[in-house]
mmCIF file of N, CA and C in Angstrom:
data_model
loop_
_atom_site.group_PDB
_atom_site.id
_atom_site.type_symbol
_atom_site.label_atom_id
_atom_site.label_comp_id
_atom_site.label_asym_id
_atom_site.label_seq_id
_atom_site.Cartn_x
_atom_site.Cartn_y
_atom_site.Cartn_z
ATOM 1 N N UNK T 1 43.763 89.567 -93.699
ATOM 2 C CA UNK T 1 43.316 90.811 -92.748
ATOM 3 C C UNK T 1 42.466 91.047 -92.540
ATOM 4 N N UNK T 2 41.696 92.080 -91.248
ATOM 5 C CA UNK T 2 40.134 92.533 -91.383
ATOM 6 C C UNK T 2 40.106 93.254 -92.030
ATOM 7 N N UNK T 3 39.032 93.628 -92.340
ATOM 8 C CA UNK T 3 38.606 94.724 -93.334
ATOM 9 C C UNK T 3 38.490 95.730 -92.766
ATOM 10 N N UNK T 4 38.865 97.623 -93.423
ATOM 11 C CA UNK T 4 39.203 98.361 -92.403
ATOM 12 C C UNK T 4 37.528 98.426 -91.403
ATOM 13 N N UNK T 5 37.335 99.379 -89.948
ATOM 14 C CA UNK T 5 36.946 98.935 -89.086
ATOM 15 C C UNK T 5 36.272 100.983 -89.463
ATOM 16 N N UNK T 6 34.528 101.054 -89.180
ATOM 17 C CA UNK T 6 34.499 102.065 -89.082
ATOM 18 C C UNK T 6 34.619 103.536 -87.977
ATOM 19 N N UNK T 7 34.547 104.680 -88.255
ATOM 20 C CA UNK T 7 35.195 105.564 -87.334
ATOM 21 C C UNK T 7 34.453 105.280 -86.315
ATOM 22 N N UNK T 8 34.936 105.409 -84.605
ATOM 23 C CA UNK T 8 34.436 104.931 -83.306
ATOM 24 C C UNK T 8 33.211 105.975 -83.067
ATOM 25 N N UNK T 9 33.576 106.697 -83.887
ATOM 26 C CA UNK T 9 31.689 108.007 -83.932
ATOM 27 C C UNK T 9 31.027 107.931 -84.882
ATOM 28 N N UNK T 10 31.415 106.934 -85.609
ATOM 29 C CA UNK T 10 30.288 106.449 -86.499
ATOM 30 C C UNK T 10 28.698 105.723 -85.939
ATOM 31 N N UNK T 11 27.794 106.108 -86.643
ATOM 32 C CA UNK T 11 26.384 105.358 -86.410
ATOM 33 C C UNK T 11 26.911 103.859 -86.101
ATOM 34 N N UNK T 12 27.604 103.561 -87.229
ATOM 35 C CA UNK T 12 27.488 102.083 -87.238
ATOM 36 C C UNK T 12 27.877 101.748 -85.988
ATOM 37 N N UNK T 13 29.471 102.127 -85.297
ATOM 38 C CA UNK T 13 30.167 101.906 -84.133
ATOM 39 C C UNK T 13 29.492 102.320 -82.802
ATOM 40 N N UNK T 14 28.422 102.886 -83.232
ATOM 41 C CA UNK T 14 27.815 103.431 -81.687
ATOM 42 C C UNK T 14 26.448 102.590 -81.646
ATOM 43 N N UNK T 15 26.338 102.170 -82.177
ATOM 44 C CA UNK T 15 24.550 100.629 -82.681
ATOM 45 C C UNK T 15 25.462 99.610 -81.956
ATOM 46 N N UNK T 16 27.121 98.967 -82.152
ATOM 47 C CA UNK T 16 27.030 98.091 -81.947
ATOM 48 C C UNK T 16 28.173 97.516 -80.653
ATOM 49 N N UNK T 17 28.365 98.625 -80.652
ATOM 50 C CA UNK T 17 29.571 98.534 -79.376
ATOM 51 C C UNK T 17 29.469 98.031 -78.737
ATOM 52 N N UNK T 18 28.583 97.580 -78.177
ATOM 53 C CA UNK T 18 28.546 96.540 -76.992
ATOM 54 C C UNK T 18 28.506 95.056 -77.663
ATOM 55 N N UNK T 19 28.168 94.252 -79.095
ATOM 56 C CA UNK T 19 28.568 93.248 -78.884
ATOM 57 C C UNK T 19 29.945 92.800 -78.951
ATOM 58 N N UNK T 20 31.332 93.638 -78.814
ATOM 59 C CA UNK T 20 32.333 93.655 -78.464
ATOM 60 C C UNK T 20 32.814 94.256 -77.060
ATOM 61 N N UNK T 21 32.338 94.473 -76.231
ATOM 62 C CA UNK T 21 32.066 95.517 -75.287
ATOM 63 C C UNK T 21 33.709 94.587 -74.596
ATOM 64 N N UNK T 22 34.081 93.612 -74.342
ATOM 65 C CA UNK T 22 34.680 92.919 -73.338
ATOM 66 C C UNK T 22 36.204 93.076 -74.777
ATOM 67 N N UNK T 23 36.160 92.921 -75.534
ATOM 68 C CA UNK T 23 37.757 92.673 -76.353
ATOM 69 C C UNK T 23 37.474 93.282 -77.350
ATOM 70 N N UNK T 24 37.706 95.046 -77.558
ATOM 71 C CA UNK T 24 37.240 95.506 -78.170
ATOM 72 C C UNK T 24 37.766 95.680 -79.562
ATOM 73 N N UNK T 25 37.857 95.381 -81.410
ATOM 74 C CA UNK T 25 38.864 95.125 -82.165
ATOM 75 C C UNK T 25 39.609 96.505 -82.232
ATOM 76 N N UNK T 26 38.417 98.007 -81.578
ATOM 77 C CA UNK T 26 39.094 98.834 -81.629
ATOM 78 C C UNK T 26 40.261 99.066 -81.158
ATOM 79 N N UNK T 27 40.368 98.971 -79.519
ATOM 80 C CA UNK T 27 41.837 98.843 -78.260
ATOM 81 C C UNK T 27 42.176 97.652 -78.522
ATOM 82 N N UNK T 28 41.537 96.262 -79.086
ATOM 83 C CA UNK T 28 42.532 95.133 -78.466
ATOM 84 C C UNK T 28 42.751 94.421 -79.534
ATOM 85 N N UNK T 29 43.899 93.804 -79.443
ATOM 86 C CA UNK T 29 44.447 92.885 -80.447
ATOM 87 C C UNK T 29 43.647 91.494 -80.398
ATOM 88 N N UNK T 30 42.869 90.866 -79.212
ATOM 89 C CA UNK T 30 42.248 89.812 -78.971
ATOM 90 C C UNK T 30 40.845 90.327 -79.905
ATOM 91 N N UNK T 31 40.488 91.697 -79.601
ATOM 92 C CA UNK T 31 39.041 91.836 -80.489
ATOM 93 C C UNK T 31 39.624 91.280 -81.802
ATOM 94 N N UNK T 32 40.781 92.092 -82.245
ATOM 95 C CA UNK T 32 40.756 91.823 -83.915
ATOM 96 C C UNK T 32 40.485 90.369 -84.105
ATOM 97 N N UNK T 33 42.019 89.810 -83.352
ATOM 98 C CA UNK T 33 41.805 88.280 -84.034
ATOM 99 C C UNK T 33 40.388 88.027 -83.757
ATOM 100 N N UNK T 34 39.838 88.190 -83.048
ATOM 101 C CA UNK T 34 38.217 87.306 -83.538
ATOM 102 C C UNK T 34 37.735 87.648 -84.713
ATOM 103 N N UNK T 35 37.236 88.664 -84.862
ATOM 104 C CA UNK T 35 36.840 89.298 -86.241
ATOM 105 C C UNK T 35 37.370 88.807 -87.379
ATOM 106 N N UNK T 36 39.255 88.976 -87.081
ATOM 107 C CA UNK T 36 40.283 87.643 -88.217
ATOM 108 C C UNK T 36 39.415 86.698 -88.339
ATOM 109 N N UNK T 37 38.990 85.878 -86.979
ATOM 110 C CA UNK T 37 38.365 83.859 -86.869
ATOM 111 C C UNK T 37 37.326 84.462 -87.955
ATOM 112 N N UNK T 38 36.367 84.860 -87.363
ATOM 113 C CA UNK T 38 35.080 85.311 -87.663
ATOM 114 C C UNK T 38 35.054 85.326 -89.528
ATOM 115 N N UNK T 39 36.082 86.224 -89.828
ATOM 116 C CA UNK T 39 35.991 86.370 -91.246
ATOM 117 C C UNK T 39 36.936 85.178 -92.043
ATOM 118 N N UNK T 40 37.093 84.046 -91.471
ATOM 119 C CA UNK T 40 37.732 83.266 -91.770
ATOM 120 C C UNK T 40 37.382 82.366 -92.519
ATOM 121 N N UNK T 41 36.131 82.345 -90.903
ATOM 122 C CA UNK T 41 35.017 81.341 -91.040
ATOM 123 C C UNK T 41 34.048 81.355 -92.166
ATOM 124 N N UNK T 42 33.832 82.907 -92.279
ATOM 125 C CA UNK T 42 32.915 83.203 -93.656
ATOM 126 C C UNK T 42 33.453 82.478 -95.051
ATOM 127 N N UNK T 43 34.543 82.625 -94.783
ATOM 128 C CA UNK T 43 34.994 82.074 -96.208
ATOM 129 C C UNK T 43 34.965 80.946 -96.476
ATOM 130 N N UNK T 44 35.688 80.043 -94.837
ATOM 131 C CA UNK T 44 35.165 78.862 -95.186
ATOM 132 C C UNK T 44 33.168 77.928 -95.742
ATOM 133 N N UNK T 45 32.691 79.317 -95.185
ATOM 134 C CA UNK T 45 30.846 78.777 -94.967
ATOM 135 C C UNK T 45 30.440 78.909 -96.251
ATOM 136 N N UNK T 46 30.886 79.970 -97.344
ATOM 137 C CA UNK T 46 31.136 80.399 -98.299
ATOM 138 C C UNK T 46 31.634 79.180 -99.438
ATOM 139 N N UNK T 47 32.261 79.222 -99.149
ATOM 140 C CA UNK T 47 32.875 78.027 -99.733
ATOM 141 C C UNK T 47 32.683 76.996 -99.347
ATOM 142 N N UNK T 48 31.770 75.994 -98.501
ATOM 143 C CA UNK T 48 31.092 74.583 -98.781
ATOM 144 C C UNK T 48 29.727 74.956 -98.742
ATOM 145 N N UNK T 49 29.005 76.498 -98.840
ATOM 146 C CA UNK T 49 27.840 75.966 -99.185
ATOM 147 C C UNK T 49 28.304 76.743 -101.138
ATOM 148 N N UNK T 50 29.047 76.997 -101.808
ATOM 149 C CA UNK T 50 29.353 76.675 -103.205
ATOM 150 C C UNK T 50 29.809 75.452 -103.622
ATOM 151 N N UNK T 51 30.034 74.706 -102.813
ATOM 152 C CA UNK T 51 30.153 73.373 -102.870
ATOM 153 C C UNK T 51 29.256 72.237 -103.200
ATOM 154 N N UNK T 52 28.006 72.649 -101.846
ATOM 155 C CA UNK T 52 26.945 71.672 -102.137
ATOM 156 C C UNK T 52 26.394 72.658 -103.058
ATOM 157 N N UNK T 53 26.395 73.459 -103.380
ATOM 158 C CA UNK T 53 25.438 74.269 -104.597
ATOM 159 C C UNK T 53 25.919 73.263 -105.979
ATOM 160 N N UNK T 54 27.402 73.352 -106.616
ATOM 161 C CA UNK T 54 28.146 72.376 -107.257
ATOM 162 C C UNK T 54 27.642 70.789 -107.672
ATOM 163 N N UNK T 55 27.639 70.892 -106.092
ATOM 164 C CA UNK T 55 27.227 68.876 -105.474
ATOM 165 C C UNK T 55 25.576 68.620 -105.933
ATOM 166 N N UNK T 56 24.474 69.688 -106.047
ATOM 167 C CA UNK T 56 23.299 69.904 -106.039
ATOM 168 C C UNK T 56 22.735 68.763 -104.349
ATOM 169 N N UNK T 57 23.841 69.301 -103.319
ATOM 170 C CA UNK T 57 23.045 68.921 -102.349
ATOM 171 C C UNK T 57 23.045 69.934 -101.296
ATOM 172 N N UNK T 58 22.515 69.487 -100.496
ATOM 173 C CA UNK T 58 22.519 70.739 -99.442
ATOM 174 C C UNK T 58 22.583 69.961 -97.837
ATOM 175 N N UNK T 59 22.874 71.039 -97.015
ATOM 176 C CA UNK T 59 23.552 70.728 -95.952
ATOM 177 C C UNK T 59 22.853 70.693 -94.872
ATOM 178 N N UNK T 60 22.512 70.532 -93.883
ATOM 179 C CA UNK T 60 21.692 70.590 -92.511
ATOM 180 C C UNK T 60 21.619 71.285 -91.081
ATOM 181 N N UNK T 61 23.119 70.559 -90.982
ATOM 182 C CA UNK T 61 23.846 70.916 -89.457
ATOM 183 C C UNK T 61 25.481 71.881 -90.001
ATOM 184 N N UNK T 62 25.652 73.072 -88.883
ATOM 185 C CA UNK T 62 26.841 73.053 -88.965
ATOM 186 C C UNK T 62 27.865 72.318 -87.647
ATOM 187 N N UNK T 63 28.729 71.622 -88.143
ATOM 188 C CA UNK T 63 29.494 71.939 -86.505
ATOM 189 C C UNK T 63 30.655 72.538 -86.129
ATOM 190 N N UNK T 64 30.513 73.572 -86.124
ATOM 191 C CA UNK T 64 31.962 74.266 -86.006
ATOM 192 C C UNK T 64 32.796 74.142 -84.310
ATOM 193 N N UNK T 65 33.559 73.789 -84.133
ATOM 194 C CA UNK T 65 34.648 73.305 -83.524
ATOM 195 C C UNK T 65 36.130 74.499 -83.177
ATOM 196 N N UNK T 66 36.310 74.553 -82.016
ATOM 197 C CA UNK T 66 38.003 75.879 -83.028
ATOM 198 C C UNK T 66 38.673 74.389 -82.501
ATOM 199 N N UNK T 67 39.842 74.781 -82.760
ATOM 200 C CA UNK T 67 40.905 74.107 -83.082
ATOM 201 C C UNK T 67 41.648 73.405 -82.211
ATOM 202 N N UNK T 68 41.311 73.887 -80.251
ATOM 203 C CA UNK T 68 41.575 73.819 -79.160
ATOM 204 C C UNK T 68 40.831 72.883 -78.390
ATOM 205 N N UNK T 69 40.022 72.688 -78.917
ATOM 206 C CA UNK T 69 38.413 72.033 -78.191
ATOM 207 C C UNK T 69 39.014 70.201 -78.513
ATOM 208 N N UNK T 70 39.208 69.957 -77.288
ATOM 209 C CA UNK T 70 38.990 68.005 -77.018
ATOM 210 C C UNK T 70 37.367 68.008 -77.380
ATOM 211 N N UNK T 71 37.332 66.871 -78.270
ATOM 212 C CA UNK T 71 35.740 66.143 -78.457
ATOM 213 C C UNK T 71 35.698 64.571 -77.971
ATOM 214 N N UNK T 72 35.166 64.164 -76.033
ATOM 215 C CA UNK T 72 35.408 63.543 -76.386
ATOM 216 C C UNK T 72 34.292 62.395 -76.425
ATOM 217 N N UNK T 73 32.979 62.799 -76.763
ATOM 218 C CA UNK T 73 31.222 61.637 -77.099
ATOM 219 C C UNK T 73 31.027 62.150 -78.752
ATOM 220 N N UNK T 74 30.015 61.361 -78.765
ATOM 221 C CA UNK T 74 29.386 61.423 -80.258
ATOM 222 C C UNK T 74 28.149 62.570 -79.761
ATOM 223 N N UNK T 75 28.307 63.304 -81.122
ATOM 224 C CA UNK T 75 26.513 64.797 -81.337
ATOM 225 C C UNK T 75 25.418 64.139 -81.588
ATOM 226 N N UNK T 76 25.088 63.699 -81.285
ATOM 227 C CA UNK T 76 23.788 63.213 -81.566
ATOM 228 C C UNK T 76 22.246 64.551 -82.032
ATOM 229 N N UNK T 77 22.470 64.490 -83.421
ATOM 230 C CA UNK T 77 22.158 65.750 -83.754
ATOM 231 C C UNK T 77 20.275 65.663 -83.555
ATOM 232 N N UNK T 78 19.888 64.083 -83.727
ATOM 233 C CA UNK T 78 18.405 63.995 -83.828
ATOM 234 C C UNK T 78 17.636 64.656 -82.257
ATOM 235 N N UNK T 79 18.380 65.282 -81.462
ATOM 236 C CA UNK T 79 18.301 66.137 -80.644
ATOM 237 C C UNK T 79 17.930 67.532 -80.399
ATOM 238 N N UNK T 80 18.210 68.349 -82.121
ATOM 239 C CA UNK T 80 18.115 69.143 -82.234
ATOM 240 C C UNK T 80 16.909 69.517 -82.972
ATOM 241 N N UNK T 81 16.110 69.965 -82.671
ATOM 242 C CA UNK T 81 14.824 70.745 -83.218
ATOM 243 C C UNK T 81 15.207 70.525 -85.281
ATOM 244 N N UNK T 82 13.845 70.495 -85.527
ATOM 245 C CA UNK T 82 14.254 69.660 -86.983
ATOM 246 C C UNK T 82 13.052 71.409 -87.221
ATOM 247 N N UNK T 83 13.916 72.498 -88.145
ATOM 248 C CA UNK T 83 13.245 73.758 -88.145
ATOM 249 C C UNK T 83 13.938 74.443 -89.218
ATOM 250 N N UNK T 84 13.240 75.304 -89.815
ATOM 251 C CA UNK T 84 13.020 75.937 -91.015
ATOM 252 C C UNK T 84 13.966 77.406 -90.558
ATOM 253 N N UNK T 85 13.771 77.671 -89.328
ATOM 254 C CA UNK T 85 13.620 78.788 -88.532
ATOM 255 C C UNK T 85 15.266 78.903 -88.187
ATOM 256 N N UNK T 86 16.381 80.097 -88.273
ATOM 257 C CA UNK T 86 17.426 79.896 -88.098
ATOM 258 C C UNK T 86 18.005 79.347 -87.497
ATOM 259 N N UNK T 87 18.662 78.282 -85.819
ATOM 260 C CA UNK T 87 18.954 78.285 -84.937
ATOM 261 C C UNK T 87 20.456 78.242 -84.644
ATOM 262 N N UNK T 88 21.122 78.768 -84.091
ATOM 263 C CA UNK T 88 22.155 77.779 -83.100
ATOM 264 C C UNK T 88 22.301 77.713 -81.225
ATOM 265 N N UNK T 89 23.306 77.240 -81.897
ATOM 266 C CA UNK T 89 23.692 76.306 -80.570
ATOM 267 C C UNK T 89 25.084 76.465 -79.728
ATOM 268 N N UNK T 90 24.872 76.694 -78.704
ATOM 269 C CA UNK T 90 26.674 77.372 -78.148
ATOM 270 C C UNK T 90 26.970 76.234 -76.714
ATOM 271 N N UNK T 91 27.819 76.659 -76.791
ATOM 272 C CA UNK T 91 27.817 75.490 -74.864
ATOM 273 C C UNK T 91 27.593 76.720 -73.980
ATOM 274 N N UNK T 92 26.552 76.462 -72.571
ATOM 275 C CA UNK T 92 26.536 77.549 -72.119
ATOM 276 C C UNK T 92 27.324 78.181 -71.228
ATOM 277 N N UNK T 93 27.677 79.475 -71.229
ATOM 278 C CA UNK T 93 28.332 80.595 -70.679
ATOM 279 C C UNK T 93 28.632 80.657 -69.153
ATOM 280 N N UNK T 94 27.235 79.769 -68.774
ATOM 281 C CA UNK T 94 27.360 80.102 -67.345
ATOM 282 C C UNK T 94 27.675 81.825 -66.823
ATOM 283 N N UNK T 95 28.226 82.488 -66.468
ATOM 284 C CA UNK T 95 28.269 83.493 -65.687
ATOM 285 C C UNK T 95 28.624 84.917 -67.229
ATOM 286 N N UNK T 96 29.320 84.652 -68.051
ATOM 287 C CA UNK T 96 30.106 85.077 -68.667
ATOM 288 C C UNK T 96 28.825 85.522 -70.081
ATOM 289 N N UNK T 97 28.331 86.933 -70.717
ATOM 290 C CA UNK T 97 27.609 87.541 -70.905
ATOM 291 C C UNK T 97 27.777 87.305 -72.016
ATOM 292 N N UNK T 98 29.087 86.041 -72.878
ATOM 293 C CA UNK T 98 28.888 86.641 -74.493
ATOM 294 C C UNK T 98 28.643 85.243 -75.173
ATOM 295 N N UNK T 99 28.766 85.308 -76.532
ATOM 296 C CA UNK T 99 29.306 83.595 -77.015
ATOM 297 C C UNK T 99 29.464 82.895 -77.212
ATOM 298 N N UNK T 100 29.876 81.456 -76.091
ATOM 299 C CA UNK T 100 31.229 80.600 -76.148
ATOM 300 C C UNK T 100 31.710 80.615 -77.313
ATOM 301 N N UNK T 101 32.167 79.841 -78.044
ATOM 302 C CA UNK T 101 32.752 79.749 -79.879
ATOM 303 C C UNK T 101 33.133 78.963 -79.875
ATOM 304 N N UNK T 102 33.465 78.161 -78.234
ATOM 305 C CA UNK T 102 34.430 76.681 -78.609
ATOM 306 C C UNK T 102 33.950 75.540 -79.492
ATOM 307 N N UNK T 103 33.044 76.005 -79.352
ATOM 308 C CA UNK T 103 31.823 74.762 -79.999
ATOM 309 C C UNK T 103 30.397 75.291 -80.674
ATOM 310 N N UNK T 104 30.290 74.987 -82.048
ATOM 311 C CA UNK T 104 28.662 75.879 -82.091
ATOM 312 C C UNK T 104 27.835 74.723 -83.174
ATOM 313 N N UNK T 105 26.786 74.906 -83.114
ATOM 314 C CA UNK T 105 26.018 73.497 -83.976
ATOM 315 C C UNK T 105 25.043 75.175 -84.204
ATOM 316 N N UNK T 106 25.037 75.300 -85.803
ATOM 317 C CA UNK T 106 23.847 75.968 -86.623
ATOM 318 C C UNK T 106 23.301 75.196 -87.576
ATOM 319 N N UNK T 107 21.946 75.315 -88.190
ATOM 320 C CA UNK T 107 21.418 75.073 -88.653
ATOM 321 C C UNK T 107 21.844 75.811 -90.591
ATOM 322 N N UNK T 108 20.995 75.575 -91.368
ATOM 323 C CA UNK T 108 21.854 76.218 -93.030
ATOM 324 C C UNK T 108 21.329 77.962 -92.988
ATOM 325 N N UNK T 109 20.062 77.436 -92.399
ATOM 326 C CA UNK T 109 19.069 79.557 -92.901
ATOM 327 C C UNK T 109 20.505 80.088 -91.454
ATOM 328 N N UNK T 110 20.569 79.426 -90.310
ATOM 329 C CA UNK T 110 21.337 80.487 -89.571
ATOM 330 C C UNK T 110 22.811 80.501 -90.316
ATOM 331 N N UNK T 111 23.008 79.952 -91.020
ATOM 332 C CA UNK T 111 24.769 80.135 -91.943
ATOM 333 C C UNK T 111 24.138 81.454 -92.324
ATOM 334 N N UNK T 112 23.215 81.938 -92.582
ATOM 335 C CA UNK T 112 22.594 82.680 -94.485
ATOM 336 C C UNK T 112 22.843 84.359 -94.054
#
């Protein structure tokens, strides 16, 4: 399950409340499920990093897609800039003001 949320009047809530303004984990099940998904993905990321360290390898890019996404074309990773700076690419959300999490490509620095 998700970790306990800070109280709604706590400073960390007030400074971050706009991050989940549409689906607040305080008021909606959808918001709580978003946090559950990110917690699960974080655990998966930690497992991948531990395995890479055990094998003496590093990864450059991560392609994270939701299980309900249909991928129909090859992904050319050379199209993404080679940089040691954190980079995250997402599908354009058009008028939606949030992050479209259906497909994300990010480098190891962004995952950390």
